[in-house]
Amino acid sequence: MTNVYLAGPFFDDEQIARIERVEAALEQNPQVDSVFSPRKDEIPGLTMGTPEWATQTFQMDVSQIDHADVVVAISDFVDDQVDSGTAFEIGYAFHSKKPVVLFHEKDTVLNLMLAESLHAYLKTAKDLAEYDFNSLPESHYHGKVF
């Protein structure tokens, strides 16, 4: 069974709807044992934006990437408007030799650093629900990059 770290922004209604679709797809995948989603796994008792919250959230998220078997990252930006937190999580996972499965349902250009760091490229929630997390088949992005 696979432990997944879910990276992606959740700052507006569109992003929240997208991350909810991804969470549901991962729940449907029988090979996924657990999903750590920073959106749902806030540290209780801390006030968002405080130094204590920032330090503890950073440490928790990095620890969860370390614990994960794979990072599923949502690319929902428009061209060069990349969410910096998601970009960090992808870079950290890549450096840690964790496979990155990039979910990219928008028809936008990818940053070359994201396109080159991914292990698998998926476009739909159905693809994610059916992805073989045991064998982790590779698939690559073949669109434009910047």
PDB file of N, CA, C and O in Angstrom, residues 20 26 33 38 48 56 63 109 112 123 128 131:
ATOM      1  N   GLU A  20     -10.121  18.884  -3.679  1.00  0.00           N
ATOM      2  CA  GLU A  20     -11.137  17.940  -3.202  1.00  0.00           C
ATOM      3  C   GLU A  20     -11.346  16.808  -4.213  1.00  0.00           C
ATOM      4  O   GLU A  20     -11.520  15.652  -3.818  1.00  0.00           O
ATOM      5  N   LEU A  26      -7.914   9.873  -4.950  1.00  0.00           N
ATOM      6  CA  LEU A  26      -6.939   9.079  -4.208  1.00  0.00           C
ATOM      7  C   LEU A  26      -7.627   8.132  -3.232  1.00  0.00           C
ATOM      8  O   LEU A  26      -7.176   6.999  -3.024  1.00  0.00           O
ATOM      9  N   ASP A  33      -2.919   3.751   0.613  1.00  0.00           N
ATOM     10  CA  ASP A  33      -3.210   3.432   2.008  1.00  0.00           C
ATOM     11  C   ASP A  33      -3.581   4.679   2.790  1.00  0.00           C
ATOM     12  O   ASP A  33      -4.535   4.689   3.552  1.00  0.00           O
ATOM     13  N   PRO A  38      -2.034  18.700   3.409  1.00  0.00           N
ATOM     14  CA  PRO A  38      -1.855  19.841   4.312  1.00  0.00           C
ATOM     15  C   PRO A  38      -3.137  20.658   4.513  1.00  0.00           C
ATOM     16  O   PRO A  38      -3.340  21.245   5.577  1.00  0.00           O
ATOM     17  N   MET A  48      -2.990  30.552  12.453  1.00  0.00           N
ATOM     18  CA  MET A  48      -2.382  30.655  11.132  1.00  0.00           C
ATOM     19  C   MET A  48      -1.684  32.002  10.976  1.00  0.00           C
ATOM     20  O   MET A  48      -2.218  33.038  11.350  1.00  0.00           O
ATOM     21  N   GLN A  56       6.072  25.100  12.841  1.00  0.00           N
ATOM     22  CA  GLN A  56       5.538  23.756  13.063  1.00  0.00           C
ATOM     23  C   GLN A  56       4.903  23.185  11.795  1.00  0.00           C
ATOM     24  O   GLN A  56       5.026  21.985  11.530  1.00  0.00           O
ATOM     25  N   SER A  63       8.362  16.585   7.161  1.00  0.00           N
ATOM     26  CA  SER A  63       8.381  15.248   7.757  1.00  0.00           C
ATOM     27  C   SER A  63       7.420  14.305   7.023  1.00  0.00           C
ATOM     28  O   SER A  63       7.729  13.130   6.801  1.00  0.00           O
ATOM     29  N   VAL A 109       0.817  25.974 -19.954  1.00  0.00           N
ATOM     30  CA  VAL A 109       2.218  25.640 -20.162  1.00  0.00           C
ATOM     31  C   VAL A 109       2.854  25.343 -18.804  1.00  0.00           C
ATOM     32  O   VAL A 109       2.562  26.015 -17.816  1.00  0.00           O
ATOM     33  N   LEU A 112       9.549  24.349 -16.892  1.00  0.00           N
ATOM     34  CA  LEU A 112      10.416  23.222 -17.244  1.00  0.00           C
ATOM     35  C   LEU A 112      10.931  22.483 -16.024  1.00  0.00           C
ATOM     36  O   LEU A 112      11.167  21.270 -16.077  1.00  0.00           O
ATOM     37  N   LYS A 123      -3.807  13.811 -16.206  1.00  0.00           N
ATOM     38  CA  LYS A 123      -4.674  14.944 -16.558  1.00  0.00           C
ATOM     39  C   LYS A 123      -6.055  14.909 -15.898  1.00  0.00           C
ATOM     40  O   LYS A 123      -6.715  15.935 -15.831  1.00  0.00           O
ATOM     41  N   LEU A 128      -6.035   9.428 -11.935  1.00  0.00           N
ATOM     42  CA  LEU A 128      -5.453   9.322 -10.600  1.00  0.00           C
ATOM     43  C   LEU A 128      -6.091   8.184  -9.808  1.00  0.00           C
ATOM     44  O   LEU A 128      -5.398   7.428  -9.116  1.00  0.00           O
ATOM     45  N   TYR A 131      -4.524   5.017 -11.288  1.00  0.00           N
ATOM     46  CA  TYR A 131      -3.070   4.944 -11.432  1.00  0.00           C
ATOM     47  C   TYR A 131      -2.513   3.790 -10.595  1.00  0.00           C
ATOM     48  O   TYR A 131      -2.948   3.566  -9.460  1.00  0.00           O
TER      49      TYR A 131
END
